[in-house]
Each structure stands twice: as C-alpha cells, then as structure tokens.
Amino acid sequence: MEVSMRREGYSIPEVQFQFRENGDFVTRTAAELFNNKRVVIFSLPGAFTPTCSAYQLPGFEEKYDEFTALGIDAIYCISVNDGFVMNAWAKDQNIKNVQLIPDGNAYFTRSMGQLVTKSNLGFGSRSWRYAAVVDNGIIEKLFEEPGKCDNAADDPYGETTPEAVYEYVKSTVKEVVAV
C-alpha cells in the first residue's frame, strides 16, 4: 500500500504500539506518547545494526540532558522491530533515557511514509532513516536522509544525527530577557 510521506505540519499517525514490559505485552497509543509533549523521534533500519548501534542511538542517549535542557520532554527511537528485540538492544546499549518504541508491524513507519524494502540485505520491510521534532502530536520539523528508495545501495547518515537535530532544537528556543 503506497502512503504519501507525512510532512511538517501534519499530525503523527494515530497507531498502537506493543511494548514488552515485565513479562507482559503493553499497548500504548501514539496519543499517550506524543500529546502535550515536545519530543524528538528518530527512526532507523534496525536494532543491532552498525550505524544505529555505534552512532545514532548512543549519540541521542549522550545528548539527552542537552535536549531536555532545551525543553524536549522525551526522545523516542522507533524501529520496525518487536518489543523483545528493542528491549534487548536497550539493555545491550545501556540505554537509560531514550525510550525505544517497537513498531513491529510497521504501522507507524508505513503511515509516516517511511517504510522501504531492504530485501537486498535480507531485512525485508524497514524504516528509512529519519528524525523529527514533534510538538503535541504535530510534526514541527522533519529530517530525512537523502536517496530514499527500496533496496538502496547505501545507508546514508548525516541529516538525522543527534547533532543536526540538536542544532535545530537549539535554534527554536526563545531566549528569556532578564529584566
């Protein structure tokens, strides 16, 4: 099913996510995660993959306090992986602050218009690498790596780095003038 990409000014998809917590499946809606919050999301091809594990996830974890100091309420990592995999990846990476969101059925990713096929790598359907700042469920700023297509020959990483997203967030903070 072809889905047009969500753009800045669009609301995020209203889907349910299946988390795995304390031995149980727990359902959370996008509204629960995004409403009344300004959050950063980043999505990537898969847990335990080289760029995702070496740079993107640990980079957002390292900058977590810097983001929250600028008014970001949460940072979410969304991947087309199940809750078991996302939990194991968070444990492996010693993630304490970034919340990993399993999109095992790719409902969110497809609805964002970011689902691509990576069958050339044996991955099947996965997310293209993107990031966004979402304010109360509305996409404020969208970052996307160039060259999005099925079975891409490479996996670019530059537009969606923690540093690039941080620079945008920093540029949107209104300075308070001391009286």
Coordinates of C-alpha atoms in Angstrom, one line a residue:
M1 CA 0.0 0.0 0.0
E2 CA 1.5 3.3 -1.1
V3 CA 1.4 6.0 1.6
S4 CA 2.4 9.6 1.0
M5 CA 5.0 10.9 3.4
R6 CA 3.9 12.9 6.3
R7 CA 5.4 16.4 6.3
E8 CA 5.9 19.3 8.6
G9 CA 2.6 20.5 9.9
Y10 CA 1.0 17.1 9.7
S11 CA -0.2 15.1 12.7
I12 CA 1.7 11.9 13.5
P13 CA -0.1 8.7 12.8
E14 CA -2.6 7.5 15.5
V15 CA -1.4 3.9 15.9
Q16 CA -0.9 1.5 18.8
F17 CA 2.5 0.2 19.8
Q18 CA 3.1 -3.2 21.5
F19 CA 5.7 -2.8 24.2
R20 CA 7.1 -5.7 26.2
E21 CA 7.3 -4.8 29.9
N22 CA 7.8 -7.0 33.0
G23 CA 6.9 -10.2 31.0
D24 CA 3.7 -8.7 29.5
F25 CA 2.6 -7.1 26.3
V26 CA 1.5 -3.5 27.0
T27 CA -0.3 -1.4 24.4
R28 CA 0.3 2.3 24.2
T29 CA -1.2 4.7 21.7
A30 CA 0.6 7.4 19.8
A31 CA -1.6 9.9 21.7
E32 CA -0.2 8.7 25.0
L33 CA 3.3 9.1 23.8
F34 CA 3.0 12.4 21.9
N35 CA 0.1 14.5 23.2
N36 CA 1.0 17.5 25.3
K37 CA 4.8 17.0 24.8
R38 CA 7.5 18.3 22.6
V39 CA 9.6 15.2 21.6
V40 CA 12.3 14.1 19.3
I41 CA 11.8 10.9 17.4
F42 CA 14.4 9.2 15.3
S43 CA 13.8 6.0 13.2
L44 CA 16.4 3.7 11.8
P45 CA 16.7 0.5 9.8
G46 CA 17.1 -1.8 12.7
A47 CA 18.3 -2.7 16.2
F48 CA 21.8 -4.0 16.5
T49 CA 22.8 -2.7 13.1
P50 CA 26.2 -0.9 12.8
T51 CA 25.4 2.8 12.3
C52 CA 22.4 2.6 14.6
S53 CA 24.3 1.0 17.4
A54 CA 27.6 2.8 17.0
Y55 CA 26.4 6.3 16.4
Q56 CA 22.7 7.2 16.3
L57 CA 21.2 5.5 19.4
P58 CA 24.2 6.2 21.7
G59 CA 24.5 9.7 20.3
F60 CA 21.0 10.6 21.3
E61 CA 21.5 9.0 24.7
E62 CA 24.6 11.1 25.3
K63 CA 22.8 14.3 24.3
Y64 CA 19.6 13.5 26.3
D65 CA 20.3 16.0 29.0
E66 CA 21.2 18.7 26.5
F67 CA 17.9 18.2 24.7
T68 CA 15.8 18.2 27.8
A69 CA 17.5 21.4 29.0
L70 CA 16.1 23.0 25.8
G71 CA 12.5 21.9 26.6
I72 CA 12.4 18.5 24.9
D73 CA 10.2 16.2 27.0
A74 CA 11.3 12.8 25.6
I75 CA 13.4 11.2 22.9
Y76 CA 12.0 8.2 21.1
C77 CA 13.8 5.7 18.9
I78 CA 11.3 3.9 16.6
S79 CA 12.3 0.8 14.7
V80 CA 10.5 -1.9 12.8
N81 CA 11.4 -4.4 15.4
D82 CA 9.4 -6.2 18.1
G83 CA 9.4 -5.3 21.8
F84 CA 11.7 -8.3 22.7
V85 CA 14.4 -7.0 20.2
M86 CA 14.0 -3.4 21.3
N87 CA 14.4 -4.3 25.0
A88 CA 17.4 -6.4 24.3
W89 CA 19.0 -3.6 22.3
A90 CA 18.4 -1.1 25.0
K91 CA 20.0 -3.4 27.5
D92 CA 22.9 -4.1 25.2
Q93 CA 23.5 -0.4 24.6
N94 CA 22.9 0.5 28.3
I95 CA 20.2 3.0 27.4
K96 CA 18.6 4.7 30.3
N97 CA 17.0 7.9 28.8
V98 CA 16.0 7.3 25.2
Q99 CA 12.7 5.3 25.0
L100 CA 12.8 2.6 22.4
I101 CA 9.5 2.1 20.7
P102 CA 8.8 -1.2 18.9
D103 CA 6.9 -0.8 15.6
G104 CA 7.0 -4.5 14.8
N105 CA 4.1 -4.3 12.4
A106 CA 5.4 -1.1 10.8
Y107 CA 2.1 0.6 11.2
F108 CA 3.7 3.9 12.4
T109 CA 6.5 3.7 9.8
R110 CA 4.2 2.9 6.9
S111 CA 1.8 5.7 8.0
M112 CA 4.8 8.2 8.1
G113 CA 5.5 7.2 4.5
Q114 CA 9.0 6.0 5.6
L115 CA 8.6 2.2 5.0
V116 CA 11.1 0.8 2.5
T117 CA 12.1 -2.6 1.4
K118 CA 15.6 -3.7 2.3
S119 CA 15.4 -7.3 0.9
N120 CA 18.7 -6.8 -0.8
L121 CA 20.2 -7.0 2.7
G122 CA 17.7 -9.7 3.9
F123 CA 15.9 -7.2 6.2
G124 CA 12.5 -7.2 4.5
S125 CA 10.4 -4.1 5.2
R126 CA 12.2 -1.5 7.4
S127 CA 12.2 2.2 8.1
W128 CA 14.2 4.7 6.1
R129 CA 16.4 6.7 8.4
Y130 CA 14.6 9.9 9.5
A131 CA 14.1 12.1 12.6
A132 CA 11.5 14.6 13.6
V133 CA 10.7 17.1 16.3
V134 CA 7.0 16.6 17.2
D135 CA 5.1 19.2 19.2
N136 CA 1.8 17.9 20.7
G137 CA 1.4 15.3 18.0
I138 CA 2.2 17.7 15.1
I139 CA 5.4 17.3 13.1
E140 CA 7.3 20.5 13.6
K141 CA 10.5 19.6 11.7
L142 CA 11.3 16.6 9.7
F143 CA 14.9 15.4 8.9
E144 CA 15.3 12.7 6.3
E145 CA 18.4 11.1 4.8
P146 CA 18.7 11.5 1.0
G147 CA 18.1 8.8 -1.5
K148 CA 15.1 7.1 0.0
C149 CA 14.2 4.1 -2.1
D150 CA 13.6 0.4 -1.9
N151 CA 16.8 -1.7 -1.8
A152 CA 19.1 1.3 -1.5
A153 CA 22.7 0.6 -2.2
D154 CA 23.8 2.6 0.8
D155 CA 22.6 3.8 4.2
P156 CA 23.3 7.5 4.5
Y157 CA 23.7 9.1 7.9
G158 CA 24.2 12.8 8.2
E159 CA 20.8 14.7 8.2
T160 CA 19.5 12.7 11.2
T161 CA 22.4 12.9 13.6
P162 CA 21.8 13.9 17.1
E163 CA 24.0 17.0 16.5
A164 CA 21.8 18.1 13.4
V165 CA 18.6 17.6 15.4
Y166 CA 20.0 19.4 18.4
E167 CA 21.1 22.4 16.4
Y168 CA 17.5 22.8 15.1
V169 CA 16.1 22.4 18.6
K170 CA 18.6 25.0 20.0
S171 CA 17.6 27.4 17.2
T172 CA 14.0 27.3 18.2
V173 CA 14.5 28.1 21.9
K174 CA 13.2 31.6 22.7
E175 CA 15.7 33.5 24.8
V176 CA 14.3 34.9 28.0
V177 CA 15.4 38.5 28.5
A178 CA 16.4 39.3 32.1
V179 CA 14.6 42.4 33.4

